Short mmCIF file of C-alpha atoms and ligand atoms in Angstrom, two decimals:
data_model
loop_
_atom_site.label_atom_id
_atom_site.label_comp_id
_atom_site.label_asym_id
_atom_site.label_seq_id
_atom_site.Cartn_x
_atom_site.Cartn_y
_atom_site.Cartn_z
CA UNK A 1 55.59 -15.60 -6.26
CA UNK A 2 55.86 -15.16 -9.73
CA UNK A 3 58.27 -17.02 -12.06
CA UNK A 4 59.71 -15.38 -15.48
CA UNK A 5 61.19 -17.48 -18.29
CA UNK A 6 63.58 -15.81 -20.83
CA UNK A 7 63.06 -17.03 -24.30
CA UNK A 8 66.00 -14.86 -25.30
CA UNK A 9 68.32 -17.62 -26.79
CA UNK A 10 65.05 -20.21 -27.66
CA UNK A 11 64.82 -20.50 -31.65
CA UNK A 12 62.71 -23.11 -33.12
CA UNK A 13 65.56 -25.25 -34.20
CA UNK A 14 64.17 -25.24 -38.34
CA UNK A 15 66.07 -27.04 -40.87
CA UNK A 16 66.70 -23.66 -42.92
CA UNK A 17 68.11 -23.08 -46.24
CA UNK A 18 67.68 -20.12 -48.07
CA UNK A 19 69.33 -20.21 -51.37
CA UNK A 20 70.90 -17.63 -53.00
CA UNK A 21 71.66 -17.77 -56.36
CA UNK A 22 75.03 -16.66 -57.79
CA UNK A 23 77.18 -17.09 -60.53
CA UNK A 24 80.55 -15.45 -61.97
CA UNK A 25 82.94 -16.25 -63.41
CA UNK A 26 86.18 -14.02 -63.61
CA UNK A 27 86.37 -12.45 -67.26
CA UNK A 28 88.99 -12.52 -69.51
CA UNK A 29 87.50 -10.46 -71.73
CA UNK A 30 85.10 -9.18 -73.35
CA UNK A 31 84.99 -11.70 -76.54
CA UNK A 32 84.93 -15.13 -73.57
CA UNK A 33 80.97 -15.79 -73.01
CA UNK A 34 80.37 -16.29 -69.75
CA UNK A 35 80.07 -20.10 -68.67
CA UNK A 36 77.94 -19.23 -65.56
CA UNK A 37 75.40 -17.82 -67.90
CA UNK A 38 72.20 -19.97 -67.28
CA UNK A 39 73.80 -22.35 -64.74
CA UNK A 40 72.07 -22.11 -61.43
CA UNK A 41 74.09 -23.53 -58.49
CA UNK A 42 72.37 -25.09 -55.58
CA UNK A 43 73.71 -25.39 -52.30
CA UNK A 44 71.45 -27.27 -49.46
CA UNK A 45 72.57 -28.88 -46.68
CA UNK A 46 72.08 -30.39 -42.32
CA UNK A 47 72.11 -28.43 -39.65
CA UNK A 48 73.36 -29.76 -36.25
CA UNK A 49 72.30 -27.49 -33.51
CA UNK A 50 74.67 -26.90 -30.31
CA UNK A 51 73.72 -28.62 -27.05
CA UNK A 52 74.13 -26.00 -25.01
CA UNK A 53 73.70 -22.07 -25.04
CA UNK A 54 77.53 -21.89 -25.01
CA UNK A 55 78.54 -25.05 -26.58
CA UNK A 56 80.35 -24.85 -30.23
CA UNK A 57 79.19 -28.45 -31.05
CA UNK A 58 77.07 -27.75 -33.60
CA UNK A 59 77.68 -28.83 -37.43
CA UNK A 60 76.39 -27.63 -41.09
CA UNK A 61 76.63 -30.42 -43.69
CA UNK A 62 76.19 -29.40 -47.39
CA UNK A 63 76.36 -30.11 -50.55
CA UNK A 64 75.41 -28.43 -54.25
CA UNK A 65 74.17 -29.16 -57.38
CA UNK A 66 74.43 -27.86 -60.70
CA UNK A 67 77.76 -28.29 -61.33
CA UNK A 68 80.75 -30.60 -60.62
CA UNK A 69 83.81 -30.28 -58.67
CA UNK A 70 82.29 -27.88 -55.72
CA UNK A 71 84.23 -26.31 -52.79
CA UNK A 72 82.54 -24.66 -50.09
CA UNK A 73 83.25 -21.98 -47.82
CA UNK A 74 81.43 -20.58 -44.99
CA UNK A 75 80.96 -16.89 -43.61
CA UNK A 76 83.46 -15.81 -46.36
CA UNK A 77 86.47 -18.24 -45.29
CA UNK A 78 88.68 -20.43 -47.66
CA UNK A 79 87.08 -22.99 -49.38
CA UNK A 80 87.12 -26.30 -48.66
CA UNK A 81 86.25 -29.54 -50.61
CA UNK A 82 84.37 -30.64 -47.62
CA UNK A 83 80.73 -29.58 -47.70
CA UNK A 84 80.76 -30.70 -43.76
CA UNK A 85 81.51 -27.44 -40.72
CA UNK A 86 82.00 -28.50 -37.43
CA UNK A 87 82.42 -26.78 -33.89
CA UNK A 88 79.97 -24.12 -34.40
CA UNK A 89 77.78 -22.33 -32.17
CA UNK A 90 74.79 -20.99 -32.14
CA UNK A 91 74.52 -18.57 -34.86
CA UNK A 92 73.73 -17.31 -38.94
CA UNK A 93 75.85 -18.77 -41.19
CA UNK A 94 76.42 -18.27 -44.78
CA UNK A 95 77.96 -21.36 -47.10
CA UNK A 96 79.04 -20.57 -50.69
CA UNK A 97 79.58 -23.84 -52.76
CA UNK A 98 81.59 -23.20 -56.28
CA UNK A 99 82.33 -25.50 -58.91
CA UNK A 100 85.08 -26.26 -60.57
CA UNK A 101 83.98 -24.04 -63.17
CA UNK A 102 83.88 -21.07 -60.69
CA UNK A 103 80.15 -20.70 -60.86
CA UNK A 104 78.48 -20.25 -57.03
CA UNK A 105 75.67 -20.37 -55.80
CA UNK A 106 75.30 -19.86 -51.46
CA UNK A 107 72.65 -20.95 -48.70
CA UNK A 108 71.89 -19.78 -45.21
CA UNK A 109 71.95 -21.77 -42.22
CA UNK A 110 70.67 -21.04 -38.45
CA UNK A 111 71.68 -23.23 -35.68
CA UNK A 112 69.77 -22.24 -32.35
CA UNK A 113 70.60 -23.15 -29.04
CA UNK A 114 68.56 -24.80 -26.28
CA UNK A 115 66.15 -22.76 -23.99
CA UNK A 116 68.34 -22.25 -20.78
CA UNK A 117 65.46 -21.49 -18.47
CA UNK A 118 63.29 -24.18 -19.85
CA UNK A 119 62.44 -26.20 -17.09
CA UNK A 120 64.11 -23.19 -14.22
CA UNK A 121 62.29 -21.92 -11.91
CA UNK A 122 63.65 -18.92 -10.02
CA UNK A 123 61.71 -18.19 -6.50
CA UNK A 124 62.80 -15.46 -4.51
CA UNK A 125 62.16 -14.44 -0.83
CA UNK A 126 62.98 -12.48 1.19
CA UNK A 127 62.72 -11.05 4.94
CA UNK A 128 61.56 -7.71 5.62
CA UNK A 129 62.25 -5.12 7.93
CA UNK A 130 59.41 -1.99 7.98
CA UNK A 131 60.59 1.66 8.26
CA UNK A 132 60.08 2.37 12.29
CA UNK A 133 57.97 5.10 12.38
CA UNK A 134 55.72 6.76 9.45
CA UNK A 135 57.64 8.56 6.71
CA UNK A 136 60.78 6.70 7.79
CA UNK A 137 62.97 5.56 5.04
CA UNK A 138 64.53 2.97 6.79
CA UNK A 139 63.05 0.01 6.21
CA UNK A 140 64.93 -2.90 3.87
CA UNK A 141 63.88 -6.13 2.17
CA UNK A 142 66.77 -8.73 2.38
CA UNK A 143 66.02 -10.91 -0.57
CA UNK A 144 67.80 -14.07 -2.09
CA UNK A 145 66.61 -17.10 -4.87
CA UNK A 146 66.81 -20.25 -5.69
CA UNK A 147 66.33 -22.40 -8.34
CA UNK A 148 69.65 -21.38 -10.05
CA UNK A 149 72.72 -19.93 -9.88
CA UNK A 150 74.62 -16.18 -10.06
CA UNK A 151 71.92 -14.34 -9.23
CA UNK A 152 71.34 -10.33 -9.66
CA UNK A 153 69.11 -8.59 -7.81
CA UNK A 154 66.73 -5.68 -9.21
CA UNK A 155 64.20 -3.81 -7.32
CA UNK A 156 60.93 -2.10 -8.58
CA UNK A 157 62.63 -2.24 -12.05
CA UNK A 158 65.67 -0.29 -11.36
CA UNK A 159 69.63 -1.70 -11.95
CA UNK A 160 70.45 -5.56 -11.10
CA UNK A 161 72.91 -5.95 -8.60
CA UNK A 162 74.96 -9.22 -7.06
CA UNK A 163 73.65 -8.19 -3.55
CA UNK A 164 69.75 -8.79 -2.65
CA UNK A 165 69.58 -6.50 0.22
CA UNK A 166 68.02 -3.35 -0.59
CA UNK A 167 68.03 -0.38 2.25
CA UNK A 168 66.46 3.02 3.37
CA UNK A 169 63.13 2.11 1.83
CA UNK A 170 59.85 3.47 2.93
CA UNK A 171 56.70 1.78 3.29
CA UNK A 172 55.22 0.81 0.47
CA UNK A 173 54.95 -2.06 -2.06
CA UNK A 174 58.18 -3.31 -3.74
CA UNK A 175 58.96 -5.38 -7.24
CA UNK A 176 62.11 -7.38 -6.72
CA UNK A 177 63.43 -9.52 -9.29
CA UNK A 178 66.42 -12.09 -9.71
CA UNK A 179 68.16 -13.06 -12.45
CA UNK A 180 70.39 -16.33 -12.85
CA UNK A 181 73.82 -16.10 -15.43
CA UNK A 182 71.59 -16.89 -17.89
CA UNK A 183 69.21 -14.52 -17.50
CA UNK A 184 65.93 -16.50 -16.69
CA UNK A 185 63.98 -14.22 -14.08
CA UNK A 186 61.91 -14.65 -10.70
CA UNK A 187 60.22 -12.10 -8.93
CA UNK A 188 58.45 -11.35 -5.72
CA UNK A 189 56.78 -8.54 -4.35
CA UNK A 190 57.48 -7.25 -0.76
CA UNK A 191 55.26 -4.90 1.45
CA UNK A 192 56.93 -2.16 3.97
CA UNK A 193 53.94 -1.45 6.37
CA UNK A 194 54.45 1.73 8.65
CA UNK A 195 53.70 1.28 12.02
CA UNK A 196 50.14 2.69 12.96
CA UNK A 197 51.19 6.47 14.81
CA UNK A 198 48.58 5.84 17.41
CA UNK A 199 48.82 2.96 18.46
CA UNK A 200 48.86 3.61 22.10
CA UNK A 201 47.69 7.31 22.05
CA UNK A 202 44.31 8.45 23.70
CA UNK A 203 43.76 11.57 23.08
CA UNK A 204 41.20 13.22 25.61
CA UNK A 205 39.18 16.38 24.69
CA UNK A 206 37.79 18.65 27.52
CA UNK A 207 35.44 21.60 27.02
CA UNK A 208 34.29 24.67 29.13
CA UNK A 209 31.13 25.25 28.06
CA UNK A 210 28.91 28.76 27.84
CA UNK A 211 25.55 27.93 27.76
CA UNK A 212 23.63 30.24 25.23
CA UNK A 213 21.58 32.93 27.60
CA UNK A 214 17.77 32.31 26.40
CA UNK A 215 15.37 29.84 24.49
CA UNK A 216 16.69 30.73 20.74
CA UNK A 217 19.82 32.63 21.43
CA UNK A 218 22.64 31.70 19.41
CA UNK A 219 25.56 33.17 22.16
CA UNK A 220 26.53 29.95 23.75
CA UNK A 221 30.36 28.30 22.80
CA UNK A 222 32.46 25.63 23.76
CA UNK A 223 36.48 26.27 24.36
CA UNK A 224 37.71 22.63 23.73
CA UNK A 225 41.33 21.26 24.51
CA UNK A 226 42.99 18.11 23.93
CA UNK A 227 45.20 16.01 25.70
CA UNK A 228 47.51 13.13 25.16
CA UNK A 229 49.68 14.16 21.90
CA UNK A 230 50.83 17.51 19.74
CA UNK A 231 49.99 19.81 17.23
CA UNK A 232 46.20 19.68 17.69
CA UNK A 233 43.30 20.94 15.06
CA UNK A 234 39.77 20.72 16.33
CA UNK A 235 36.75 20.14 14.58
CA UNK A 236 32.79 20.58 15.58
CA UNK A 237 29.71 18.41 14.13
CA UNK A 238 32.28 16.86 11.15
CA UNK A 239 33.37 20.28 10.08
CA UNK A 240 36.55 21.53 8.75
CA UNK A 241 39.66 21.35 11.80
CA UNK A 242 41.19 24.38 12.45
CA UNK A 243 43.63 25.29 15.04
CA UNK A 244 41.63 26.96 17.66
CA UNK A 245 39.37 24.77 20.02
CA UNK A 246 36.97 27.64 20.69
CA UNK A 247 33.78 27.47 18.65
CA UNK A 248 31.39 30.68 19.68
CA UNK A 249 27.65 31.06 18.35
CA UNK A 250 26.26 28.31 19.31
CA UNK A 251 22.57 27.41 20.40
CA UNK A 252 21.50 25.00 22.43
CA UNK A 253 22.42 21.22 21.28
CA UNK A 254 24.39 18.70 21.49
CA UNK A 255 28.14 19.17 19.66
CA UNK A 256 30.54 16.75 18.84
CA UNK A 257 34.02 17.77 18.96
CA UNK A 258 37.00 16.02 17.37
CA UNK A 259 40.88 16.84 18.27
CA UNK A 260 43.46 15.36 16.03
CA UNK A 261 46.99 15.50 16.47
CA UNK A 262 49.64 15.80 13.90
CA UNK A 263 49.70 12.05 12.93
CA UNK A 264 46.05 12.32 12.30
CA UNK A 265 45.33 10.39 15.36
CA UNK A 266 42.07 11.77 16.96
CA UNK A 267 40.08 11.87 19.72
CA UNK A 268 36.01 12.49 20.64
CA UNK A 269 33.81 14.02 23.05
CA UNK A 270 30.50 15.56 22.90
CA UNK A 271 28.74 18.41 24.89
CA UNK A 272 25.63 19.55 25.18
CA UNK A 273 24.45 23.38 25.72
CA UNK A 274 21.27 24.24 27.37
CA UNK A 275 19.31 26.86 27.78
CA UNK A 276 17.58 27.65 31.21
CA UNK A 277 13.91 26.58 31.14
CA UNK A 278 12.08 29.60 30.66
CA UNK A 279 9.20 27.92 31.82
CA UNK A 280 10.73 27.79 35.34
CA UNK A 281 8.70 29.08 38.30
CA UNK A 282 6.20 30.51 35.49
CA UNK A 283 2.04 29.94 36.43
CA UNK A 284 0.01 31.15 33.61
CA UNK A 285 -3.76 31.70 35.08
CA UNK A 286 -5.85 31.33 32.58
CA UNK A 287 -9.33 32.83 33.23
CA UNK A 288 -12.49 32.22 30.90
CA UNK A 289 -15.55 33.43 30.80
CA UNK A 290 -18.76 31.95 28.56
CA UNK A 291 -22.05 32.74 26.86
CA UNK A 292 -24.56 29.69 27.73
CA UNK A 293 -25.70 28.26 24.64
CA UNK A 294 -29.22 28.85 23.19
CA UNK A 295 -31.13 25.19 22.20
CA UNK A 296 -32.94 24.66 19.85
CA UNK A 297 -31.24 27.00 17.22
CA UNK A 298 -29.83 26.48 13.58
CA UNK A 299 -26.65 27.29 15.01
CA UNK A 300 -25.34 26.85 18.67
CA UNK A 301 -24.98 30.06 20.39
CA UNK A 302 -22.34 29.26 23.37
CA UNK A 303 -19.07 30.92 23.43
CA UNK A 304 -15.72 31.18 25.79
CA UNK A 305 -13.96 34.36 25.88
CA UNK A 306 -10.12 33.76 27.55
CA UNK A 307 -7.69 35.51 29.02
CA UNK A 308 -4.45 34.79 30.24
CA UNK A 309 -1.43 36.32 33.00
CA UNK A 310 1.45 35.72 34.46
CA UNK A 311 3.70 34.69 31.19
CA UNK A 312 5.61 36.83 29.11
CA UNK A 313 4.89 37.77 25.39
CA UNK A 314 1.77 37.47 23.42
CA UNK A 315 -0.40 34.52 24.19
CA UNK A 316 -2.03 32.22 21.77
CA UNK A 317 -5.34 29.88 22.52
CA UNK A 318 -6.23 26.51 21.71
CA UNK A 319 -9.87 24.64 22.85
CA UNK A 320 -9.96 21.10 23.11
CA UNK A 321 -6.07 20.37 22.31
CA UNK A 322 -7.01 22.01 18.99
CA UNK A 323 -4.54 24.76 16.99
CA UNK A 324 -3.29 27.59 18.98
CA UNK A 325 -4.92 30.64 17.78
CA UNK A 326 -4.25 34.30 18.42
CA UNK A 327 -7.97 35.21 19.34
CA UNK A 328 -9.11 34.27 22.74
CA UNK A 329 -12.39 33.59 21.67
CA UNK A 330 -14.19 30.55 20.83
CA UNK A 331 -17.67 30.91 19.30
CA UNK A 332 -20.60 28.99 18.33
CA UNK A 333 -20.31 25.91 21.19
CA UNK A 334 -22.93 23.45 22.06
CA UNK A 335 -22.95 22.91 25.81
CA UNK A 336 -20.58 21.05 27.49
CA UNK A 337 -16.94 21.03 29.39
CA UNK A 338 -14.33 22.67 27.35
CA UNK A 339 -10.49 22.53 28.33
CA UNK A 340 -8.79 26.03 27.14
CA UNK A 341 -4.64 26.27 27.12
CA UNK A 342 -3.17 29.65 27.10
CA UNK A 343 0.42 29.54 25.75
CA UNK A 344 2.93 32.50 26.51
CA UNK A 345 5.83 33.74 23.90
CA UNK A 346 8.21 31.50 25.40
CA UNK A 347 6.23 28.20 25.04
CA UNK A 348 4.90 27.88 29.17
CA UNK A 349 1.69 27.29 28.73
CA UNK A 350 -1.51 27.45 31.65
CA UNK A 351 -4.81 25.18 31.22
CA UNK A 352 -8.54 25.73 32.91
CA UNK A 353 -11.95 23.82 32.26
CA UNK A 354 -15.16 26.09 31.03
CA UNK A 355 -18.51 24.33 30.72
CA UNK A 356 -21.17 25.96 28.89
CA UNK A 357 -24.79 25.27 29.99
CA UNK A 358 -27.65 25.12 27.88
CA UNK A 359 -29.61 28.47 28.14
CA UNK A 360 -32.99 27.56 30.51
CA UNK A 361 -36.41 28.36 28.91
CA UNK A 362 -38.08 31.89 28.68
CA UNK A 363 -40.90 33.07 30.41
CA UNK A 364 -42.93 33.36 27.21
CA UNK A 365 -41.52 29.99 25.66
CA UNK A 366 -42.54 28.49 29.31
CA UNK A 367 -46.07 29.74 29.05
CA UNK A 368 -46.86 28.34 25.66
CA UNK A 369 -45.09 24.76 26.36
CA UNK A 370 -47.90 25.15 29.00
CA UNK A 371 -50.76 26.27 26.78
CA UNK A 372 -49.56 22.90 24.29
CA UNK A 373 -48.90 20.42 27.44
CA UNK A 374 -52.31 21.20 28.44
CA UNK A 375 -54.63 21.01 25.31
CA UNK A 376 -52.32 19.77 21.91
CA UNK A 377 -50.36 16.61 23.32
CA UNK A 378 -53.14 14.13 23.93
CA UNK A 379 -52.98 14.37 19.99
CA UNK A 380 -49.25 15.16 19.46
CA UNK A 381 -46.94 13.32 21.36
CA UNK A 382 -44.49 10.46 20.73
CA UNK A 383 -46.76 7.50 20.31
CA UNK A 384 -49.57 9.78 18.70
CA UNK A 385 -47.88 12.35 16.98
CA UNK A 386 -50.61 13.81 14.81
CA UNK A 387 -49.95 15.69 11.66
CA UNK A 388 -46.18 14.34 12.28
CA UNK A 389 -46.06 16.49 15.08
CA UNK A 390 -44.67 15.58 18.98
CA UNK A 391 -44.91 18.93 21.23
CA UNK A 392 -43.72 17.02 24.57
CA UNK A 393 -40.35 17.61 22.60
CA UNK A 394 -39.50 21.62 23.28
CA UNK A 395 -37.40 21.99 20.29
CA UNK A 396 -40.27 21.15 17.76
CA UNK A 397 -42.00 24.04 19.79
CA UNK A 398 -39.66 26.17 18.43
CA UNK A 399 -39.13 24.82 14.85
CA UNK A 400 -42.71 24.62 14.00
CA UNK A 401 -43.60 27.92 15.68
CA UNK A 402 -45.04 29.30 12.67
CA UNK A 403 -47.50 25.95 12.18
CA UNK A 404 -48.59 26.26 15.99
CA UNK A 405 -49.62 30.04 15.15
CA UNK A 406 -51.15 29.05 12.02
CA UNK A 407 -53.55 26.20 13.54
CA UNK A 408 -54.13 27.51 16.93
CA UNK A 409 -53.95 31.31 16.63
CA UNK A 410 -55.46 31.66 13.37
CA UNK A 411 -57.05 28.16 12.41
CA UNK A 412 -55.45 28.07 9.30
CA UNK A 413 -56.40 26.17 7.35
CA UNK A 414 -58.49 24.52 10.53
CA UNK A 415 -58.31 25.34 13.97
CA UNK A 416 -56.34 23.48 16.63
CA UNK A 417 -57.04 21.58 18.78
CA UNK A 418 -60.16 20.44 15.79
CA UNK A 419 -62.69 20.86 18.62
CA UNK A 420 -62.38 24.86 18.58
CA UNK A 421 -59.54 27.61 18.87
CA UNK A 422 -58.27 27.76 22.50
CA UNK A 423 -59.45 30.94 24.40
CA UNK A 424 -58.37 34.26 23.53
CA UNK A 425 -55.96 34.57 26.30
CA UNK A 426 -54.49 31.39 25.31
CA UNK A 427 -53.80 32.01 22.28
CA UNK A 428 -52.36 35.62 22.91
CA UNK A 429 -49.57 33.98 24.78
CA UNK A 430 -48.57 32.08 21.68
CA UNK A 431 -48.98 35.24 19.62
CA UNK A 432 -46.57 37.14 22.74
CA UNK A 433 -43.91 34.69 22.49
CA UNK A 434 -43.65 34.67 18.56
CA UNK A 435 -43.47 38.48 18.61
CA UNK A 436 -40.74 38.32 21.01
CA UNK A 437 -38.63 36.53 18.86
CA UNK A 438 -39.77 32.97 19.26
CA UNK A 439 -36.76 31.35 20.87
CA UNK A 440 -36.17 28.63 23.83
CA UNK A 441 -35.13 31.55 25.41
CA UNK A 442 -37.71 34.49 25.12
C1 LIG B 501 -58.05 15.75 19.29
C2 LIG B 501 -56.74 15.70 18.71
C3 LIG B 501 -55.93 16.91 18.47
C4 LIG B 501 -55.70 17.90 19.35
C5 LIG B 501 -56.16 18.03 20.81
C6 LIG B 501 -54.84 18.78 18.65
N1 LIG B 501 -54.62 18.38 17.39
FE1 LIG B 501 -53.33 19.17 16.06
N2 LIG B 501 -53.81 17.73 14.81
C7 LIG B 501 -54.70 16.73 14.95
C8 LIG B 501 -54.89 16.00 13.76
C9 LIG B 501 -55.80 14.85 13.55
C10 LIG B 501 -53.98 16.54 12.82
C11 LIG B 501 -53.79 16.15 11.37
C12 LIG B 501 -54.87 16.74 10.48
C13 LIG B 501 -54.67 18.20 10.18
O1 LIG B 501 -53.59 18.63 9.91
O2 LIG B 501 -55.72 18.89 10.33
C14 LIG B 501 -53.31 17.59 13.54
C15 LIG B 501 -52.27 18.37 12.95
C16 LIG B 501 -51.72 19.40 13.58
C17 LIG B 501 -50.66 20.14 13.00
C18 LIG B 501 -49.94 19.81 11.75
C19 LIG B 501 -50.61 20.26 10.50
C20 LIG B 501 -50.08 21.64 10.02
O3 LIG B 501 -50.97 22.40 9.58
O4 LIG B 501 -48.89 21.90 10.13
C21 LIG B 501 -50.37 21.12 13.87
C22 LIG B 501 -49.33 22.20 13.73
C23 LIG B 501 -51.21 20.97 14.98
N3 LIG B 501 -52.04 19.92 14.79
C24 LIG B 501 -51.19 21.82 16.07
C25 LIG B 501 -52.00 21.56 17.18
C26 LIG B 501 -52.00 22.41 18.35
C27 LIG B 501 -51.08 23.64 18.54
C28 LIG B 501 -52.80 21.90 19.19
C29 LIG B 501 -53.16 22.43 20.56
C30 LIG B 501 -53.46 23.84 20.69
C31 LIG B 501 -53.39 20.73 18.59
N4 LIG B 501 -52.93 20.56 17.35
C32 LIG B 501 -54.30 19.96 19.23
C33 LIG B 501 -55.33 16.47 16.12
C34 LIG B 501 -55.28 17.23 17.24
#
């Protein structure tokens, strides 16, 4: 509550003379000098300030100087030989003195009165009655004060009135302020709420749904309605509400639809479309075939070759849970147990297990692993392994081909074993194996 004061009638009560100084003399003539000429009247004087804003009890007491024989007037009335006026109120006043010589001179006087709302304090309240439904006007605010007396009644700034009931008011905030018969102010401020429109009202929304006819397709829609109030707009995923409840080109997903009725009051559901699983009664065979893998090479020769049936579309490939690819081939394997997945356009995927075995030994390769078991690896094994080399290991065979030729077909730079070269026939099976390629395999 707020409480106004009204300084309207406050003055600070000054002892106040302004002098003004005047002198004539009525003429007669142009040859008379004047006898005001260089006499300066004076006029000072008490001021006595009413008790009240409407009291005439003040007084002005005064007197002048610079002469002899002074009346005194004041605001322009007769003169009187008394410097002292009584019964005034609050107020300007202007006292001329003049001497007996006619000379004046005048002084002004201001007696104030007393601060009526000093020390008042106006509180209003009020009861209020709230419009009864929103955008009513028919709310009020019956307000009344205290702290004085003869109050007026303004609201939100507009004309006071003696009544402090103010009608057909819709909600909102409202400035009302009272005014005692002097004028010193209180105000409140008063709040019209409207009653929440839905309190009490569920609104339901329903939905047919049309689920959209494949993996991707955008045909599905949901044909919402609303129950429980009027004037419904719809809304899907937050969007903007329009009037129809029927929202078409939709995939699969989950929507959320909003209904909200002409107060704004609303209401929620959400519905999911789905999309048959293509996948359904689908068995992708997936059927491999493989290249064993050749040992001892730079590079490992095994390979799967994959196909696939029973899906739709074009399939894709991936090998050990690895990136689908669109060849069906997987190349350069080491031996082992491989897990292939063939995946169809629509996502159904089929799975089978290849292993690749290492190639066996040739014929060739197994007569000259013979040829070294039986005269080199007394010298060249893992414990002895002379020159750095082990032939009970097959792949060193094959990777130092070249050095076995060299030493035991050709004793270059010495012959191999040191003791002599092996016989001819011996050595033409190491010579028959190099020329048919050299490899595990040949
Ligand atoms: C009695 C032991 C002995 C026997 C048996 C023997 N070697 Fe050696 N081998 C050596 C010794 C010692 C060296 C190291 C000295 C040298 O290189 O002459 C060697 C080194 C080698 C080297 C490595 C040097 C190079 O030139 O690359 C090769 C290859 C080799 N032997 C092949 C063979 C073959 C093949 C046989 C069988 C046909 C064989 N050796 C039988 C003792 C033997």
């Amino acid at each position: 509550m707020k409480q106004f004061k009204t300084f309207r009638f406050f003055y600070a009560a000054l002892f106040s003379v302004i002098v003004i100084y005047s002198c004539s003399k009525g003429g007669g003539g142009g040859t008379t000098p004047n006898p005001c000429s260089g006499v300066t009247i004076t006029v000072s004087g008490t001021t006595s300030n009413p008790t009240t804003l409407a009291a005439s009890d003040g007084s002005i007491t005064v007197s002048a100087s610079g002469g002899s024989g002074f009346t005194y007037s004041i605001n322009g009335g007769a003169f009187q030989s008394s410097g002292s006026f009584t019964n005034l109120a609050a107020g300007t006043y202007s006292i001329v003195g003049k001497s007996s010589a006619g000379c004046t001179g005048s002084a002004s006087f201001i007696l104030t009165a007393p601060n009526p709302c000093a020390g008042v304090t106006i509180t209003v309240s009020g009861t209020v009655t709230n419009p009864t439904a929103p955008g009513a006007t028919n709310g009020s605010i019956a307000a009344s004060a205290s702290g004085s007396s003869g109050f007026t009644f303004s609201i939100n700034g507009g004309a006071f009135q003696a009544s402090g009931n103010f009608s057909n008011l819709g909600a909102g905030a409202y400035n009302i302020i009272a005014k005692d018969l002097n004028g010193c102010l209180g105000s409140a401020n008063f709040t019209l709420a409207a009653p929440n429109p839905c309190a009490g009202i569920t609104i339901t929304v329903t939905a047919t749904l049309t689920n959209p006819t494949a993996p991707g397709a955008t045909n599905g829609s949901i044909a919402a309605a609303a129950s429980g109030s009027t004037g419904f707009t719809f809304s899907i995923n937050g969007g903007i509400f329009q009037a129809s409840g029927i929202f078409n080109n939709l995939g699969a997903g989950t929507y959320t639809i909003v209904a909200k009725d002409l107060n704004g009051c609303s209401g929620t559901a959400n519905f999911t479309l789905t999309v048959p699983n293509p996948c359904a009664g689908v068995t992708i065979t997936v059927t491999t075939t493989f290249v064993g893998n050749t040992p001892c090479g730079a590079t490992n020769t095994g390979s799967i070759t994959a196909s696939a049936s029973g899906g739709t579309g074009v399939y894709t490939y991936n090998l050990n849970g690895g990136a689908f690819q669109a060849s069906n081939i997987f190349p350069n394997l080491p031996a082992g147990n491989y897990t292939v997945i063939a995946k169809d356009g629509n996502g159904c995927t089929g799975t089978t297990i290849e292993t690749i075995p290492n190639l066996p030994a040739g014929p060739l390769f197994s007569l000259v692993r013979g040829v070294l078991q039986a005269n080199c690896v007394t010298c060249h094994n893992s414990v002895l392994a002379e020159g750095g080399m082990n032939w009970t290991v097959d792949c060193n065979i094959v990777t130092f081909k070249d050095r076995i030729e060299a030493r035991a077909v050709n004793a270059n730079p010495s012959a191999m074993p040191p003791t002599g070269l092996l016989p001819a026939s011996e050595r033409q099976k190491i010579t028959n194996w190099i020329n048919a390629g050299g490899r595990y395999t040949d």
